[in-house]
Coordinates of C-alpha atoms in Angstrom, one line a residue:
M1 CA 177.9 71.6 60.6
N2 CA 180.9 69.2 60.1
W3 CA 184.3 70.4 61.1
Y4 CA 187.5 69.2 59.3
P5 CA 191.0 68.9 60.8
W6 CA 192.8 71.0 58.1
L7 CA 190.7 74.0 59.2
N8 CA 192.2 74.2 62.7
G9 CA 195.3 76.2 61.7
P10 CA 193.5 78.7 59.5
Y11 CA 190.7 79.2 62.1
R12 CA 193.2 80.0 64.9
Q13 CA 195.2 82.3 62.6
L14 CA 192.1 84.3 61.6
L15 CA 190.6 84.3 65.0
S16 CA 193.8 85.6 66.6
Q17 CA 193.5 88.7 64.5
Y18 CA 190.0 89.4 65.8
Q19 CA 191.0 88.5 69.4
G20 CA 193.7 91.1 69.1
E21 CA 191.3 93.6 67.6
R22 CA 193.3 93.5 64.4
G23 CA 190.7 91.6 62.3
H24 CA 189.6 93.3 59.1
H25 CA 185.9 94.1 58.8
A26 CA 185.8 92.7 55.3
L27 CA 187.5 89.3 54.7
L28 CA 187.9 87.9 51.2
L29 CA 188.2 84.1 51.6
H30 CA 189.7 82.5 48.5
A31 CA 189.1 78.7 48.7
S32 CA 188.7 75.9 46.2
K33 CA 185.5 73.9 46.3
G34 CA 185.9 70.9 48.5
L35 CA 187.9 72.5 51.4
G36 CA 184.9 73.1 53.7
D37 CA 185.3 76.8 53.7
D38 CA 181.6 77.2 54.7
A39 CA 182.5 75.4 58.0
L40 CA 185.4 77.8 58.6
V41 CA 183.1 80.8 58.1
Y42 CA 180.4 79.3 60.3
G43 CA 182.9 78.7 63.1
L44 CA 184.3 82.2 62.8
S45 CA 180.8 83.8 62.6
R46 CA 179.7 81.9 65.7
W47 CA 182.7 83.3 67.7
L48 CA 182.1 86.9 66.4
L49 CA 178.4 86.7 67.4
C50 CA 178.8 84.8 70.7
Q51 CA 178.0 86.9 73.8
H52 CA 180.5 85.0 76.0
P53 CA 183.3 83.5 73.9
Q54 CA 185.6 81.0 75.7
G55 CA 189.1 81.5 74.3
D56 CA 189.0 80.5 70.7
K57 CA 185.6 78.9 70.9
S58 CA 182.0 80.2 71.2
C59 CA 180.4 79.3 74.5
G60 CA 177.5 77.3 73.0
K61 CA 175.3 78.4 75.8
C62 CA 174.3 82.0 75.2
H63 CA 171.2 83.0 73.3
S64 CA 173.3 84.0 70.2
C65 CA 174.9 80.5 70.1
H66 CA 171.5 78.9 70.4
L67 CA 170.2 81.0 67.5
M68 CA 173.2 80.1 65.4
I69 CA 172.8 76.4 66.1
A70 CA 169.1 76.7 65.1
G71 CA 170.1 78.5 61.9
N72 CA 168.0 81.6 62.5
H73 CA 170.2 84.2 64.1
P74 CA 168.8 87.6 63.0
D75 CA 172.3 89.2 62.9
W76 CA 173.8 86.6 60.7
H77 CA 173.0 87.5 57.1
L78 CA 173.5 84.9 54.3
L79 CA 173.6 86.3 50.8
A80 CA 172.9 84.0 47.8
P81 CA 171.1 84.2 44.4
E82 CA 167.5 83.3 44.3
K83 CA 166.7 79.7 43.4
G84 CA 167.1 79.1 39.7
K85 CA 169.4 82.2 39.2
N86 CA 173.1 82.3 38.8
A87 CA 173.7 86.0 39.7
L88 CA 173.0 88.2 42.7
G89 CA 171.4 91.4 41.8
I90 CA 171.3 94.9 43.3
E91 CA 168.0 94.7 45.2
P92 CA 169.1 92.1 47.9
I93 CA 172.2 94.3 48.5
R94 CA 170.1 97.4 49.0
Q95 CA 167.9 95.6 51.4
L96 CA 170.9 94.2 53.3
I97 CA 172.6 97.6 53.6
E98 CA 169.3 99.1 55.0
T99 CA 169.2 96.3 57.6
L100 CA 172.8 96.7 58.6
Y101 CA 172.4 100.4 59.5
N102 CA 169.7 99.4 62.1
Y103 CA 170.7 98.3 65.6
S104 CA 171.8 94.7 66.1
Q105 CA 168.8 92.7 67.2
Q106 CA 171.0 90.8 69.8
G107 CA 173.0 93.8 70.8
G108 CA 176.2 92.4 69.5
A109 CA 178.0 92.0 66.2
K110 CA 176.5 91.6 62.7
V111 CA 178.0 89.2 60.2
V112 CA 177.4 89.0 56.5
W113 CA 178.4 85.8 54.6
L114 CA 178.4 85.9 50.8
A115 CA 179.6 82.5 49.7
Q116 CA 180.4 83.3 46.1
A117 CA 181.2 87.0 45.5
E118 CA 181.8 86.3 41.8
L119 CA 178.0 86.0 41.4
L120 CA 177.5 89.7 42.3
T121 CA 176.4 91.7 39.2
E122 CA 178.5 94.8 38.6
A123 CA 175.7 97.0 39.8
A124 CA 175.3 94.9 43.0
A125 CA 179.1 95.0 43.6
N126 CA 179.2 98.7 43.2
A127 CA 176.3 99.2 45.6
L128 CA 178.2 97.3 48.2
L129 CA 181.4 99.3 47.9
K130 CA 180.7 102.2 50.2
T131 CA 179.4 99.9 53.0
L132 CA 182.4 97.7 52.6
E133 CA 184.7 100.7 53.0
E134 CA 182.8 102.2 56.0
P135 CA 180.6 99.6 57.6
P136 CA 178.4 100.2 60.6
S137 CA 179.9 99.6 64.0
R138 CA 180.7 95.9 64.7
T139 CA 179.7 94.7 61.3
Y140 CA 181.8 92.1 59.6
F141 CA 181.7 90.9 55.9
I142 CA 183.0 87.6 54.9
L143 CA 183.1 87.2 51.1
G144 CA 183.9 83.8 49.7
C145 CA 185.3 83.3 46.2
R146 CA 186.6 80.6 43.9
E147 CA 188.2 82.9 41.3
P148 CA 189.3 86.3 42.7
S149 CA 190.2 87.5 39.2
R150 CA 186.5 87.6 38.4
L151 CA 185.9 90.2 41.1
L152 CA 185.9 94.0 40.5
P153 CA 189.3 95.4 41.5
T154 CA 187.5 98.0 43.6
L155 CA 185.8 95.3 45.6
R156 CA 189.0 93.3 46.1
S157 CA 190.9 96.4 47.3
R158 CA 188.4 96.9 50.2
C159 CA 188.9 93.4 51.6
F160 CA 191.6 91.6 53.4
Y161 CA 192.6 88.7 51.2
W162 CA 193.0 85.2 52.7
H163 CA 193.8 82.1 50.8
L164 CA 192.7 78.8 52.3
A165 CA 195.2 76.3 51.0
A166 CA 194.6 72.6 50.5
P167 CA 196.1 70.3 53.2
E168 CA 199.2 68.2 52.7
T169 CA 198.4 65.3 50.4
S170 CA 199.4 62.7 53.1
L171 CA 197.1 64.2 55.7
A172 CA 194.2 64.5 53.2
A173 CA 194.7 60.9 52.1
Q174 CA 194.7 59.7 55.8
W175 CA 191.5 61.6 56.5
I176 CA 189.8 60.1 53.4
A177 CA 190.9 56.6 54.3
R178 CA 189.2 56.9 57.7
Q179 CA 186.0 58.0 56.0
L180 CA 185.9 55.4 53.2
P181 CA 187.7 52.1 52.6
Q182 CA 189.5 52.5 49.2
Q183 CA 192.8 51.6 47.5
P184 CA 195.6 54.1 48.2
L185 CA 196.2 54.6 44.5
A186 CA 192.5 55.5 44.0
I187 CA 192.7 58.0 46.8
Q188 CA 195.8 59.6 45.4
T189 CA 194.1 59.8 42.0
A190 CA 190.9 61.3 43.4
L191 CA 192.9 63.9 45.3
R192 CA 194.7 65.0 42.1
L193 CA 191.5 65.1 40.1
G194 CA 190.0 67.2 42.9
G195 CA 192.9 69.7 43.0
G196 CA 194.0 68.3 46.4
T197 CA 190.6 69.1 48.1
P198 CA 189.6 66.2 50.4
L199 CA 185.8 66.7 50.2
A200 CA 185.8 66.7 46.4
A201 CA 188.0 63.6 46.4
L202 CA 185.7 61.9 48.9
E203 CA 182.7 62.7 46.8
L204 CA 184.4 61.2 43.7
L205 CA 185.3 58.1 45.5
Q206 CA 181.8 57.2 46.4
V207 CA 181.1 53.8 44.9
D208 CA 178.6 54.8 42.2
R209 CA 180.6 57.9 41.2
W210 CA 183.9 56.1 41.0
K211 CA 182.3 53.4 38.9
Q212 CA 181.1 56.0 36.4
R213 CA 184.6 57.3 36.0
E214 CA 186.0 53.7 35.5
Q215 CA 183.3 53.0 32.9
L216 CA 184.3 56.2 31.0
C217 CA 188.0 55.0 31.1
Q218 CA 187.0 51.5 29.8
Q219 CA 184.9 52.9 27.0
L220 CA 187.6 55.4 26.0
A221 CA 190.1 52.5 25.7
A222 CA 187.8 50.5 23.5
S223 CA 186.8 53.5 21.4
V224 CA 190.5 54.4 20.7
Q225 CA 191.4 50.8 19.9
Q226 CA 188.5 50.5 17.5
G227 CA 188.9 53.9 16.0
D228 CA 185.2 54.6 16.8
L229 CA 185.3 57.7 19.1
L230 CA 181.6 58.3 18.5
S231 CA 180.9 55.2 20.7
L232 CA 182.1 57.4 23.6
L233 CA 179.0 59.7 23.3
P234 CA 176.8 57.7 25.7
Q235 CA 179.5 58.0 28.4
L236 CA 179.7 61.8 28.0
N237 CA 176.2 62.9 27.3
H238 CA 174.9 63.3 30.9
D239 CA 173.8 66.2 33.1
D240 CA 177.3 66.0 34.8
V241 CA 179.0 66.4 31.4
V242 CA 181.3 69.1 32.8
D243 CA 182.7 66.7 35.3
R244 CA 183.1 64.0 32.8
L245 CA 184.9 66.3 30.4
H246 CA 187.2 67.2 33.3
W247 CA 188.1 63.5 33.6
L248 CA 188.6 63.1 29.9
S249 CA 190.8 66.2 29.6
S250 CA 192.9 65.1 32.5
L251 CA 193.5 61.8 30.7
L252 CA 194.6 63.6 27.5
L253 CA 196.8 65.9 29.5
D254 CA 198.4 62.9 31.2
A255 CA 199.0 61.3 27.7
L256 CA 200.9 64.5 26.8
K257 CA 203.0 64.0 29.9
Y258 CA 203.8 60.5 28.8
Q259 CA 204.9 61.7 25.5
Q260 CA 207.2 64.3 27.1
G261 CA 208.7 61.8 29.6
A262 CA 207.0 63.3 32.6
A263 CA 205.0 60.2 33.6
D264 CA 205.8 60.9 37.3
Y265 CA 203.5 63.9 37.3
V266 CA 200.3 62.3 35.9
I267 CA 196.9 62.8 37.6
N268 CA 195.3 59.5 36.7
L269 CA 197.7 57.2 38.6
D270 CA 195.4 54.2 38.3
Q271 CA 195.2 54.3 34.5
P272 CA 198.8 53.6 33.2
V273 CA 197.7 51.3 30.3
L274 CA 195.1 53.8 29.0
L275 CA 197.5 56.7 29.3
S276 CA 200.1 54.8 27.3
Q277 CA 197.4 53.9 24.7
L278 CA 196.4 57.5 24.3
A279 CA 200.0 58.7 24.1
N280 CA 200.6 56.3 21.2
S281 CA 197.3 57.1 19.4
L282 CA 198.3 60.6 18.1
G283 CA 201.3 62.7 17.6
N284 CA 202.1 65.5 20.1
A285 CA 200.6 68.3 18.0
A286 CA 197.4 66.4 17.3
L287 CA 197.0 65.4 20.9
Q288 CA 197.5 69.0 22.1
Q289 CA 194.9 70.1 19.6
T290 CA 192.4 67.5 20.7
L291 CA 192.9 68.5 24.4
Q292 CA 192.4 72.2 23.5
R293 CA 189.2 71.4 21.7
W294 CA 187.8 69.5 24.6
M295 CA 188.7 72.3 27.0
Q296 CA 186.9 74.8 24.7
C297 CA 183.9 72.4 24.5
R298 CA 183.7 72.2 28.3
Q299 CA 183.9 76.0 28.6
Q300 CA 181.0 76.4 26.1
L301 CA 178.9 74.0 28.1
L302 CA 179.6 76.1 31.2
S303 CA 179.0 79.5 29.7
V304 CA 176.5 79.2 26.7
V305 CA 172.9 79.1 27.8
G306 CA 170.8 76.6 25.8
V307 CA 173.6 75.0 23.9
N308 CA 172.8 71.7 22.2
R309 CA 174.9 69.4 24.3
E310 CA 174.6 66.3 22.2
L311 CA 175.4 68.0 19.0
L312 CA 178.4 69.8 20.5
L313 CA 179.8 66.5 21.9
T314 CA 179.1 64.7 18.6
E315 CA 181.1 67.3 16.6
Q316 CA 184.0 67.0 19.0
L317 CA 184.1 63.2 18.9
L318 CA 183.9 63.1 15.1
A319 CA 186.8 65.6 14.9
W320 CA 188.8 63.5 17.2
E321 CA 188.0 60.4 15.3
H322 CA 189.1 62.1 12.0
S323 CA 192.4 63.0 13.6
L324 CA 193.0 59.3 14.4

């Protein structure tokens, strides 16, 4: 598994607690997508399971380390929804709890990694509470989450909360520049679109993906100029529509910043002409209303099962066109 330089500090801080026998048995790791939190958890789990740790590193030579490297350590339990499902039910939790109360197969620690604790159903979360509060000896839970507010308060209260912050923009930009040759302005824009997370920015900067965003910007400029917003539909109506609406919403938000004299704080640094065009196309109230509609549309696409995507997008574009 890849390791990233911005994880060094958090890894040492967390590990020092376990080295000093002050580490909590239930860690709630709050991290945005694109920070490599899975690598941090893997490194911490390897150390906890290692039979002969060397300082702040696992030895890499013991049987536990070999099993971790092979990805089949019997005392490292990964919890995730079944393929095709977006929730984790109570049955896998019951099976896990039964397993945890048996002896460790390698005679050491047991580690449970639940990457997205928000996906637990209420019943599953409640079933986990007692074990989280009083786990078997040398059993550690690491619960990842993107939105802690979606967790049951009773679940959060039993965990030690840790926020994995995004690295400094300059450090993230330097790392990205070493991975992929790209213009500094594009790197800064990708970082802002990705909430400062280097891996999300790097993914966006891949040639084909970046081209898709540029095509959307070009079509948006032409559609606004011609007063034909419906011509934007082919650029939006894709399986990755949620990402594309994020790009669109960020452009509208930047246009509002232009109107308010806050151009220094825009996200899309590489699109000044388009932002100026959008800012001049509508009044402030109408532009705010358009942005709000697109954000609601994006939320519907995320949350409503079986929604007619093309029809929903068409309605939004026609409403925008009418406001022009």
